[in-house]
Coordinates of N, CA and C in Angstrom, one line a residue:
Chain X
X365 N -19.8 1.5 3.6 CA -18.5 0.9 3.4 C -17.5 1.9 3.0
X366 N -16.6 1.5 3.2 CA -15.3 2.4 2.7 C -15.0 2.3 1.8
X367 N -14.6 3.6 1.2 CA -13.8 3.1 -0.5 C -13.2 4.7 -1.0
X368 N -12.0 4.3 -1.7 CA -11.6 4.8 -2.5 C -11.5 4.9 -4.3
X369 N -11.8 6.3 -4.6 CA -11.7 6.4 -6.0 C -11.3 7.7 -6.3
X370 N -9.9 6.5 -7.5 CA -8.9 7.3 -8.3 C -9.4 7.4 -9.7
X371 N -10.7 8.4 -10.1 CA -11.1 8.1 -11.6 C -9.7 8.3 -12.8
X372 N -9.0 8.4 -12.7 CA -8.1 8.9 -13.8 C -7.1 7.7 -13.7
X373 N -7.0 6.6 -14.9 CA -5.8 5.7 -14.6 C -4.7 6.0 -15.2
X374 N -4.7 6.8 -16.2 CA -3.6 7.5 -16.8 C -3.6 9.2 -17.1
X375 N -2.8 9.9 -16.7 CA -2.3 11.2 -16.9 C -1.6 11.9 -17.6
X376 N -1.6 12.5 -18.8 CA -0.2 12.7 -19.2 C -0.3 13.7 -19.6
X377 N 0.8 14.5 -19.1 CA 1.3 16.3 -19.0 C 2.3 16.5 -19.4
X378 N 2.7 17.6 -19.8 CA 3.8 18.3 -20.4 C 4.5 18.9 -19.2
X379 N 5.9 19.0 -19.5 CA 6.9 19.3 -18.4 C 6.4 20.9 -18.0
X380 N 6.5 21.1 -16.8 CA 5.7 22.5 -16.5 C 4.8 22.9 -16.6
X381 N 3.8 22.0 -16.9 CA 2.4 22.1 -16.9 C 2.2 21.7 -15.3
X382 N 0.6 22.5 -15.1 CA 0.1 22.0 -13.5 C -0.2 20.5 -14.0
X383 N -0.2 20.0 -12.8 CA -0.6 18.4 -12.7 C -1.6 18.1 -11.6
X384 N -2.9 17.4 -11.6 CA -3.9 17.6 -10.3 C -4.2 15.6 -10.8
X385 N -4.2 14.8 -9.4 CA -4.7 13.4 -9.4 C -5.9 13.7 -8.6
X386 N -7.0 13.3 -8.9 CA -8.1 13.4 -8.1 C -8.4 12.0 -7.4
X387 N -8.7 12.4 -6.1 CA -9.4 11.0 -5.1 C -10.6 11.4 -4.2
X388 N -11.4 10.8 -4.4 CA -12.5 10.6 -3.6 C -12.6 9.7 -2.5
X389 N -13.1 9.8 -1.8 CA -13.6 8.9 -0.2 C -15.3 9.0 0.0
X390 N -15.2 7.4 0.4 CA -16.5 7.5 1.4 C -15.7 7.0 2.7
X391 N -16.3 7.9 3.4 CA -16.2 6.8 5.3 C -17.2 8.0 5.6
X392 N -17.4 7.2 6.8 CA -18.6 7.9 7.9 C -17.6 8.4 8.5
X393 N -16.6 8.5 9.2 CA -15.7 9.5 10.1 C -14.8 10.1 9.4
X394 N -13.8 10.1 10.2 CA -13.0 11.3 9.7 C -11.6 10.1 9.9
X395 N -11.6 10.0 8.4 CA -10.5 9.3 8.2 C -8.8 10.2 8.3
X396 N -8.3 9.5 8.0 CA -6.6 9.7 7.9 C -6.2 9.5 6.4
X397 N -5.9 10.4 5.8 CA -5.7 10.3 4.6 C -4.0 11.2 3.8
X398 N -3.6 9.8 2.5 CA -2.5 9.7 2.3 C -2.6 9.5 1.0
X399 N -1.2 10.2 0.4 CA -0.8 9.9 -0.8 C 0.7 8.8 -0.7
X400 N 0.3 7.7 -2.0 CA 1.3 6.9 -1.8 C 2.1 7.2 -3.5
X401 N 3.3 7.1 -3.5 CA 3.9 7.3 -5.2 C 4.6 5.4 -4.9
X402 N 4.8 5.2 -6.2 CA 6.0 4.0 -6.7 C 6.4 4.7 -8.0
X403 N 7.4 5.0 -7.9 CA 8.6 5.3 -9.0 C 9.2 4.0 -10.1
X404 N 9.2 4.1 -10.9 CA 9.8 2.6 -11.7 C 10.6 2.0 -11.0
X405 N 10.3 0.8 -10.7 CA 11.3 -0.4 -10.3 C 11.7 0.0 -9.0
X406 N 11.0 0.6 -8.4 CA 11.5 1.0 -6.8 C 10.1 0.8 -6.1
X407 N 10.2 0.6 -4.5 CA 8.9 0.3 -3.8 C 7.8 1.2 -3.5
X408 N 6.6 0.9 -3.1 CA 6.1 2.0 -2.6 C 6.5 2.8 -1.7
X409 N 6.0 4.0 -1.7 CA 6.2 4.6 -0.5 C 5.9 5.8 -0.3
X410 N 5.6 6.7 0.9 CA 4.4 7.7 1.5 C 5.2 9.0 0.5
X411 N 4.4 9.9 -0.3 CA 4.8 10.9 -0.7 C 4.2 12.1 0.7
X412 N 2.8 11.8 1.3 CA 2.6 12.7 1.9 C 1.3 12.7 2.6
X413 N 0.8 13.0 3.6 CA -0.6 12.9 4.4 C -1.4 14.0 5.1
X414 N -2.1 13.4 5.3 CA -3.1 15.0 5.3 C -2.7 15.9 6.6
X415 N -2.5 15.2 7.7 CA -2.6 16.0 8.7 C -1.3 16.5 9.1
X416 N 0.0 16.2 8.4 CA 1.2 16.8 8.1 C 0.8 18.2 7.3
X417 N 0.0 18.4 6.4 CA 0.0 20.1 6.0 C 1.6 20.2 5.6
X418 N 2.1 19.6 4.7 CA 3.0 20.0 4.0 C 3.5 19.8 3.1
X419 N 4.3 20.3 2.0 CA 4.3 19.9 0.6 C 5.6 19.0 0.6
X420 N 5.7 18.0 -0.4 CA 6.8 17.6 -0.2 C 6.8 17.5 -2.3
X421 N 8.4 17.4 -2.3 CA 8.7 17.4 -3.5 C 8.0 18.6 -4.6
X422 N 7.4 19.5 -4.1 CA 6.6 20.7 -4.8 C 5.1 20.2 -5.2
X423 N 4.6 18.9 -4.7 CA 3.1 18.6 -4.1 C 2.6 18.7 -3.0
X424 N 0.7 19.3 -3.2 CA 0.2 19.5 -1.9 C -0.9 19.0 -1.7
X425 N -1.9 18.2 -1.1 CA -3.1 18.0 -1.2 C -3.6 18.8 0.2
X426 N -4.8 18.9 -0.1 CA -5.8 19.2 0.6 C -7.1 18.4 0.9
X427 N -7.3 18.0 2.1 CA -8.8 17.4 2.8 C -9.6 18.0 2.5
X428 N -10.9 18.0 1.7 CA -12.1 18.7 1.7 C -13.1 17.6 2.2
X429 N -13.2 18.1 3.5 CA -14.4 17.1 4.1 C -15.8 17.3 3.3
X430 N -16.0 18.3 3.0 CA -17.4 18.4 2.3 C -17.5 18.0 1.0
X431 N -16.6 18.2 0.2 CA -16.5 16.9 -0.9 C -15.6 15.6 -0.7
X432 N -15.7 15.2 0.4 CA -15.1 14.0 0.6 C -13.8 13.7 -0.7
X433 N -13.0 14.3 -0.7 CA -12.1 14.4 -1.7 C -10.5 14.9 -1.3
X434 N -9.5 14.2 -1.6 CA -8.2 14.8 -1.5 C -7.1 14.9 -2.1
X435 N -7.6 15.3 -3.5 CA -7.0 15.7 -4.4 C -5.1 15.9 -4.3
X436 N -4.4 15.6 -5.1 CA -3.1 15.8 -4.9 C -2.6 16.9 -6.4
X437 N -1.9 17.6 -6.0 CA -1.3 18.9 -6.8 C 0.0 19.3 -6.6
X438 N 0.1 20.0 -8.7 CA 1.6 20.2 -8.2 C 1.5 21.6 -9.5
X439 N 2.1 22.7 -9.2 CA 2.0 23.4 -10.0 C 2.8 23.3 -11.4
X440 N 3.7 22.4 -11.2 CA 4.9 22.5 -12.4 C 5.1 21.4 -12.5
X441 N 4.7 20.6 -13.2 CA 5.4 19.2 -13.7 C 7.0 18.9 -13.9
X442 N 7.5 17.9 -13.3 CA 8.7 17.6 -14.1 C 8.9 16.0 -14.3
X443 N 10.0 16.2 -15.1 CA 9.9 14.4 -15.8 C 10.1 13.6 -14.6
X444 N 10.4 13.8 -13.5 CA 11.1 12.9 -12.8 C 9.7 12.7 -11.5
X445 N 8.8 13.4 -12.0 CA 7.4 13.1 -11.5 C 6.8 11.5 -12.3
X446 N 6.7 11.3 -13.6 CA 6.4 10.4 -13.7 C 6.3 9.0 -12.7
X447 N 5.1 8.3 -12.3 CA 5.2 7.7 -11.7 C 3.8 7.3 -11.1
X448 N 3.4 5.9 -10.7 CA 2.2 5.5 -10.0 C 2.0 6.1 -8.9
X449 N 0.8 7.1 -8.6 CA 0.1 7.4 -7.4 C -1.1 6.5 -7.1
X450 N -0.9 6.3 -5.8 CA -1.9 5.9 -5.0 C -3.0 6.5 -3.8
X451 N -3.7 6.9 -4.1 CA -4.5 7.8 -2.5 C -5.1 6.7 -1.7
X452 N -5.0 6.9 -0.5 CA -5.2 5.5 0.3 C -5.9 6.2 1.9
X453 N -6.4 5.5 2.6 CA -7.4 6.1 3.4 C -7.0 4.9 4.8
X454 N -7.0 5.6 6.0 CA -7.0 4.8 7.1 C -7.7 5.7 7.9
X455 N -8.6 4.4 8.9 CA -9.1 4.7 9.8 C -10.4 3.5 10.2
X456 N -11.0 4.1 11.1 CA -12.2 3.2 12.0 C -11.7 2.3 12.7
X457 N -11.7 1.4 13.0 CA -11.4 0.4 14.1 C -10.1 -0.4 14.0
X458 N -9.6 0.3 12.7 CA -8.1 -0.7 12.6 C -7.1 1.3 11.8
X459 N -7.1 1.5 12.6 CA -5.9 3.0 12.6 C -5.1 1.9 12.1
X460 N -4.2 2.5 11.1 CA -2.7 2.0 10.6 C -3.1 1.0 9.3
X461 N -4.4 0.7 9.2 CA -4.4 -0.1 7.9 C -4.7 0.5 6.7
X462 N -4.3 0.5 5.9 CA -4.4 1.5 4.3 C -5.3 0.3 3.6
X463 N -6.6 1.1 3.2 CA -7.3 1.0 1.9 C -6.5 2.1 0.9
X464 N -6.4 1.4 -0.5 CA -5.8 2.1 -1.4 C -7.1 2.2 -2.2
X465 N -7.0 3.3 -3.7 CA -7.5 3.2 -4.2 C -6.9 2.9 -5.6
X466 N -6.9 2.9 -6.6 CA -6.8 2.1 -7.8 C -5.6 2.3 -8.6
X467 N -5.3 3.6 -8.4 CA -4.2 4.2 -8.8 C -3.8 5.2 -9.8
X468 N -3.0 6.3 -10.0 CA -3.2 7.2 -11.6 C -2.1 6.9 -11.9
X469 N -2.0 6.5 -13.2 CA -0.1 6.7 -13.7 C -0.1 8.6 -14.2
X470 N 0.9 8.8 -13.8 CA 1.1 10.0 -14.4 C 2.4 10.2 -15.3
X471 N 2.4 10.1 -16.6 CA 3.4 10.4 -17.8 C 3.5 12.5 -17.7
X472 N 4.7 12.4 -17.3 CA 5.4 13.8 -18.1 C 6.5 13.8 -18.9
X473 N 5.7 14.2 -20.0 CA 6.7 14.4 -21.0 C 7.1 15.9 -21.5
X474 N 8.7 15.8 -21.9 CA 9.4 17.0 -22.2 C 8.6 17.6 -23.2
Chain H
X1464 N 20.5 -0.9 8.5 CA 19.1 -1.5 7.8 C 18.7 -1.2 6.9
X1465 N 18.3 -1.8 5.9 CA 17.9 -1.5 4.3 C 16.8 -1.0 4.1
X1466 N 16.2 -1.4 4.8 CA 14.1 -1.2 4.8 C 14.0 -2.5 4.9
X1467 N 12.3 -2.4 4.6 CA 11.9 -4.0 4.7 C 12.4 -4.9 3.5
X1468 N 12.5 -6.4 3.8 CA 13.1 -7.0 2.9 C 12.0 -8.4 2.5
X1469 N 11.5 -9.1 1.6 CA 11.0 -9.4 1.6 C 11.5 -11.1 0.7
X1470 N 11.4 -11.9 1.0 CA 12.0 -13.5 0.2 C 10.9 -14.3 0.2
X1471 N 11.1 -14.7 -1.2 CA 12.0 -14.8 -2.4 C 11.1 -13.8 -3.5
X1472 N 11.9 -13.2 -3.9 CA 11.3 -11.8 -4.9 C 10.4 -12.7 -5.9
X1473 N 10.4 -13.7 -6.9 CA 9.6 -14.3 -7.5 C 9.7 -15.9 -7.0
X1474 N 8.4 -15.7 -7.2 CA 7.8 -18.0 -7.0 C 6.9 -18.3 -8.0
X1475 N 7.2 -19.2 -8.7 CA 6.4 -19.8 -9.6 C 6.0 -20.8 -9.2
X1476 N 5.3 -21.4 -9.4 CA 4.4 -23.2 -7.9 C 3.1 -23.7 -9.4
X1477 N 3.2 -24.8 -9.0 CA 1.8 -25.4 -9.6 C 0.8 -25.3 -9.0
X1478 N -0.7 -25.1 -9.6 CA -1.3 -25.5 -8.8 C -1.5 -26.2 -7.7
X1479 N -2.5 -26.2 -6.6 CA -2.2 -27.2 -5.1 C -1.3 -27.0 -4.7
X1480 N 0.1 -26.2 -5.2 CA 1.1 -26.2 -4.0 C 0.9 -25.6 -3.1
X1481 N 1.9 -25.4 -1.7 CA 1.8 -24.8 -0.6 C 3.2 -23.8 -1.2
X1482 N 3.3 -22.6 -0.9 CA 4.1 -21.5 -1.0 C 4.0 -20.9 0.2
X1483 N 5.7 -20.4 1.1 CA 5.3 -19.0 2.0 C 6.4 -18.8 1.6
X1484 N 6.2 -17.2 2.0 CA 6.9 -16.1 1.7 C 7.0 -15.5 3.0
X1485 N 8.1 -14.6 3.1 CA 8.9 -14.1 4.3 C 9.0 -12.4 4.1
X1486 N 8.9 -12.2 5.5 CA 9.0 -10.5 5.7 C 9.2 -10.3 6.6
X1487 N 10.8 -9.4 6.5 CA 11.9 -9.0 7.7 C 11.6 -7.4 7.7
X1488 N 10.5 -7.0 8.8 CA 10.6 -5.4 9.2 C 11.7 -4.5 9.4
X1489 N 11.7 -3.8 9.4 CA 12.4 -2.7 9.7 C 12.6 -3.1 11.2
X1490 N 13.7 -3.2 12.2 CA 14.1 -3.5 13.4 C 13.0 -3.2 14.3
X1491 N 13.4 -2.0 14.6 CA 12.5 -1.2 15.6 C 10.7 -1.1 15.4
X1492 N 10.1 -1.5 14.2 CA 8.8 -1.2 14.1 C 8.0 -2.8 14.8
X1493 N 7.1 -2.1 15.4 CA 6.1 -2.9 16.3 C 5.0 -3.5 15.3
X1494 N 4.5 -3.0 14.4 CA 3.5 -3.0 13.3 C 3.7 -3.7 12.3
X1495 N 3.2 -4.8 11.7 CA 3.7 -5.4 10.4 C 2.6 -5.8 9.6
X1496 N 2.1 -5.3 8.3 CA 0.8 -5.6 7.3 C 1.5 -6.5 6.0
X1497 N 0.6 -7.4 5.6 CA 0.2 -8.0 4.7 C -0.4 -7.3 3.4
X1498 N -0.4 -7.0 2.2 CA -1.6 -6.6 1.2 C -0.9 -7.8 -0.1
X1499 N -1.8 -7.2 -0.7 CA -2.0 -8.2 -1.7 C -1.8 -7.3 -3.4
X1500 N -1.8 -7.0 -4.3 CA -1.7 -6.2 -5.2 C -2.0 -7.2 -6.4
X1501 N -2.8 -6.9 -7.2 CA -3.4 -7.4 -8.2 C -3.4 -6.4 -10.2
X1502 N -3.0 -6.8 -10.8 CA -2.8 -6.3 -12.3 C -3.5 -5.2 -12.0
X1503 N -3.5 -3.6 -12.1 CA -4.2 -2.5 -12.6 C -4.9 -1.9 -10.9
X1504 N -4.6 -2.9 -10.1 CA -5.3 -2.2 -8.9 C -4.3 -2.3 -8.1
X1505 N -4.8 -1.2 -6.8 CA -4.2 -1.0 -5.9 C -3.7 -2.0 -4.4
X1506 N -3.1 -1.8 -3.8 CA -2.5 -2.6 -2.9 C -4.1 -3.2 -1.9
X1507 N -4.5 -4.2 -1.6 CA -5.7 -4.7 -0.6 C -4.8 -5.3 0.5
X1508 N -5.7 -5.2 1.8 CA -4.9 -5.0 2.8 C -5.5 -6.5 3.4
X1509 N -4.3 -7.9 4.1 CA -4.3 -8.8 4.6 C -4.9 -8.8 5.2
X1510 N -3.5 -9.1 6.1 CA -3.8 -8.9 7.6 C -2.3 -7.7 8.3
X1511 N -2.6 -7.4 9.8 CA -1.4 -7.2 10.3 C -1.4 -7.3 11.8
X1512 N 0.2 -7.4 12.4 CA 0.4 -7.9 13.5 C 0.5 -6.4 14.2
X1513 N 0.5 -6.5 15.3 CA 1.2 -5.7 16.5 C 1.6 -6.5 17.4
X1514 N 3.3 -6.4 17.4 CA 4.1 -7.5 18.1 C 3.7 -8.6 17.3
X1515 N 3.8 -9.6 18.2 CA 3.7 -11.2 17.8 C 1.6 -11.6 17.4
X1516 N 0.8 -10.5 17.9 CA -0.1 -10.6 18.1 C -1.0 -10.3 16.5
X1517 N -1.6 -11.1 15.7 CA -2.4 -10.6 14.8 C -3.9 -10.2 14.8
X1518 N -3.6 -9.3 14.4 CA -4.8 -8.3 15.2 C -6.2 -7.9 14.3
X1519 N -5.9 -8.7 13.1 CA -6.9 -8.1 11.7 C -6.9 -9.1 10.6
X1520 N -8.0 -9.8 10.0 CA -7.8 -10.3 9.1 C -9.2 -10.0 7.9
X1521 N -8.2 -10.0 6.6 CA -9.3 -9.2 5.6 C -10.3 -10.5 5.4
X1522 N -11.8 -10.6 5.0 CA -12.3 -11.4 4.6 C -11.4 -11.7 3.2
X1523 N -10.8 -11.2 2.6 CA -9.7 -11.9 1.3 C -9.2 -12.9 1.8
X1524 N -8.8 -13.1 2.9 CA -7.7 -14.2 3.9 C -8.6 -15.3 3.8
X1525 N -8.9 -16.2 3.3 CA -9.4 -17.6 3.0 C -9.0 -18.5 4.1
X1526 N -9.4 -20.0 4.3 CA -9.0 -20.6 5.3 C -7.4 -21.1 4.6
X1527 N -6.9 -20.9 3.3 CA -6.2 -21.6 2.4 C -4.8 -20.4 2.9
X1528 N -4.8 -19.3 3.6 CA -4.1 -18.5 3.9 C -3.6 -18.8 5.5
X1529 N -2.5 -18.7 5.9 CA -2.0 -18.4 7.1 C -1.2 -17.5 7.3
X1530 N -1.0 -16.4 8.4 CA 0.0 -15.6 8.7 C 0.7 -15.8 10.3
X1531 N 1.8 -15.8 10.1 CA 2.6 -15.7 11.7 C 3.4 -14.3 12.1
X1532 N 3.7 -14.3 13.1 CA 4.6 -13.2 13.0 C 5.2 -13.8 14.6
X1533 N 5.8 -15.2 14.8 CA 6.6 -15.8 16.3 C 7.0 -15.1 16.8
X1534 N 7.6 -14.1 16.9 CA 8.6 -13.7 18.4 C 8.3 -12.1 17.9
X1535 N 7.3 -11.3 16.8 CA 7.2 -9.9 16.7 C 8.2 -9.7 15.9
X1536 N 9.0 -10.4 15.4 CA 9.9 -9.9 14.1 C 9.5 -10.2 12.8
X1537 N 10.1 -10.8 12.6 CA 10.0 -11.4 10.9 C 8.5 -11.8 10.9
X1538 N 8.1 -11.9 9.6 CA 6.2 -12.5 8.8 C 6.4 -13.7 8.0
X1539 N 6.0 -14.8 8.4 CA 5.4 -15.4 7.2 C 3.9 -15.3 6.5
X1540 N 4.0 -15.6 5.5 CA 2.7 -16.0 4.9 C 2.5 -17.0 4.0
X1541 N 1.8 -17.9 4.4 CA 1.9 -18.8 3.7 C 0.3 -19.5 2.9
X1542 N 0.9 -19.9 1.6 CA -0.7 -20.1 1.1 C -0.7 -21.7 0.9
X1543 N -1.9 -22.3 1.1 CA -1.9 -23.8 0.6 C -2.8 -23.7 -0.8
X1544 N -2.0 -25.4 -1.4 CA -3.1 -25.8 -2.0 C -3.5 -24.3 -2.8
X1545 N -2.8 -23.6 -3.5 CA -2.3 -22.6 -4.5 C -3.4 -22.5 -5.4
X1546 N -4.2 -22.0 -6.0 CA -5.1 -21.3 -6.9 C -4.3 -20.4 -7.9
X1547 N -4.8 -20.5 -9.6 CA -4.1 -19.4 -10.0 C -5.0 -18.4 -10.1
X1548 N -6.1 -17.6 -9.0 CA -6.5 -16.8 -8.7 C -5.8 -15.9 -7.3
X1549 N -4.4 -16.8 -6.9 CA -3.8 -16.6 -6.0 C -2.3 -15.8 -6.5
X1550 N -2.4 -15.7 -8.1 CA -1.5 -15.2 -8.5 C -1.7 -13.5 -8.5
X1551 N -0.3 -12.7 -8.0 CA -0.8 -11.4 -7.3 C 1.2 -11.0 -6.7
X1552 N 0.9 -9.7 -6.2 CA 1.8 -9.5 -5.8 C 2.2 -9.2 -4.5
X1553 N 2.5 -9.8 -3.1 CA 2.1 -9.3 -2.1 C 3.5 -9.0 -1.1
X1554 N 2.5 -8.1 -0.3 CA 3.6 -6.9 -0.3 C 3.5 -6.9 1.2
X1555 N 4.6 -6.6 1.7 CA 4.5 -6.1 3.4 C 5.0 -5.1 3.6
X1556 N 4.3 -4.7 4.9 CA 5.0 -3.2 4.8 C 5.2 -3.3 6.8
X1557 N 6.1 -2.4 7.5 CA 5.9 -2.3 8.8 C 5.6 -0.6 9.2
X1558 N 5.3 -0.5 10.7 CA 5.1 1.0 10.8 C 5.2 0.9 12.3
X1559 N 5.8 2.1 12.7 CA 5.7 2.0 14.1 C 4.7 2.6 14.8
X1560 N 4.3 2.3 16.0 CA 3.1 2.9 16.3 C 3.7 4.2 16.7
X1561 N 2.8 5.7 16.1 CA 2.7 6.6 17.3 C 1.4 7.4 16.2
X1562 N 0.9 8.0 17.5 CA -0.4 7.8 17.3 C -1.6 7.5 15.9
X1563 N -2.2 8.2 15.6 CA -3.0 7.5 14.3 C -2.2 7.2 13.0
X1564 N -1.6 8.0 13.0 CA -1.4 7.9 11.5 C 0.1 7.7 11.0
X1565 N 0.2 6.3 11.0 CA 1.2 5.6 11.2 C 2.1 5.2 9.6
X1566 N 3.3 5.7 9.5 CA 3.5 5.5 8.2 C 3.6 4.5 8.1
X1567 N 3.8 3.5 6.5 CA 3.9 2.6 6.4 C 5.0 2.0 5.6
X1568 N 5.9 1.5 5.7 CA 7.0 1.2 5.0 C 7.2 0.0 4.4
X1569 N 7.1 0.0 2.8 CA 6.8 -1.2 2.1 C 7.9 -2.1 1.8
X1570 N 8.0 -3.0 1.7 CA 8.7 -4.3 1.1 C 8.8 -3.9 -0.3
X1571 N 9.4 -4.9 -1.5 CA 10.1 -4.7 -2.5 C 8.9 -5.6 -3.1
X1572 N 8.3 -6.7 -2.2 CA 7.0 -7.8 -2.8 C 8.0 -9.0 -3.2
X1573 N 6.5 -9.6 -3.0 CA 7.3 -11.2 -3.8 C 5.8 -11.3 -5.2
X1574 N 6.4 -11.5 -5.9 CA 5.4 -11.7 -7.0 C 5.5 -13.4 -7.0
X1575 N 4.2 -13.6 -7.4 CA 3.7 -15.2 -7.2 C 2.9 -15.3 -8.4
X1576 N 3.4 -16.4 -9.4 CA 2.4 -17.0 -10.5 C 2.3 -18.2 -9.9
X1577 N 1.1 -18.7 -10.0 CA 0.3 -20.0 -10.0 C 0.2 -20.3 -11.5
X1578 N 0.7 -21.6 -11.9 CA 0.8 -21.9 -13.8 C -0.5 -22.9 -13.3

């Protein structure tokens, strides 16, 4: 079975400090894999995915198929990071549907 | 176009009622999903259409659940006969197809208590 795991439900870093959300995966193939943010009071929505290879907002994840893991990173915290991450996983016989996993809040404070 | 829009942002119902809720995609997207969002977890995934056609439904989708999507535009969802284990936040999102990895563009949610 498929699944996602976000062990960390809360984070909290100091402004300019590195910041790292960890996620794990099981699937037997080779999934499609994505980071989702919600910002207060605003909707979800895609910070960034694996097969784009690019950073956005000064975060980067990387796919490690051999630790089934795709960690999201950011070298420098800022306040305006605060906010619900989600790492979410598509694939197998329904492309385009997101399993999410549980979520990290991440607090940065000045 | 705003993004997706979703009506009525909150519903409060008694138990046994029937509730639906509505979800207006993004124009152009072919793709329209369902999830469900629950206190402390992450978004669980419906069902979703391509075009008018529904193509997926989660075993969460109970027989007490129905989804349409008539003409490929707009979503309903509609729950009967209301549980307040049906209380939750659910969300739609649309995406256009091109090839696997299709972004997904969420709704604002309708949050639903069952008293």
């Amino acid at each position: 079975a498929q699944r996602v795991t976000q062990p960390e439900k809360l984070l909290s870093v100091f402004k300019g400090a590195p910041v790292e959300l960890k996620c794990n995966y099981s699937y037997s193939g080779s999934p499609e894999l994505f980071w989702y943010v919600q910002y207060s009071r605003q909707r979800l929505q895609l910070l960034l995915r694996h097969i784009s290879r690019e950073s956005i907002k000064g975060f980067t994840a990387d796919l490690n198929k051999g630790e089934t893991s795709f960690h999201l990173k950011k070298p420098f915290a800022q306040e305006e990071d605060s906010a619900m991450y989600y790492c979410a996983l598509s694939g197998g016989n329904s492309w385009g549907k997101l399993q999410f996993g549980a979520g990290t809040q991440v607090v940065v404070t000045p | 176009d705003t993004g997706v829009s979703q009506d009525p942002r909150h519903k409060i119902t008694k138990r046994g009622q029937n509730v639906t809720f509505r979800c207006d995609p993004i124009s152009e997207h072919n793709r329209l999903y369902w999830y469900r969002q629950t206190l402390g977890q992450g978004p669980e995934f419906l069902t979703y259409f391509q075009n008018e056609a529904q193509l997926e439904k989660s075993r969460l989708l109970s027989d007490r659940f129905s989804a349409e999507r008539p003409k490929g535009s707009f979503s309903t969802l509609e729950i009967q006969r209301t549980e307040q284990g049906d209380s939750a936040m659910y969300l739609c999102a649309s995406s256009l197809r091109q090839g696997k990895a299709y972004e997904q563009y969420f709704g604002p949610g309708t949050r639903l208590t069952v008293t």
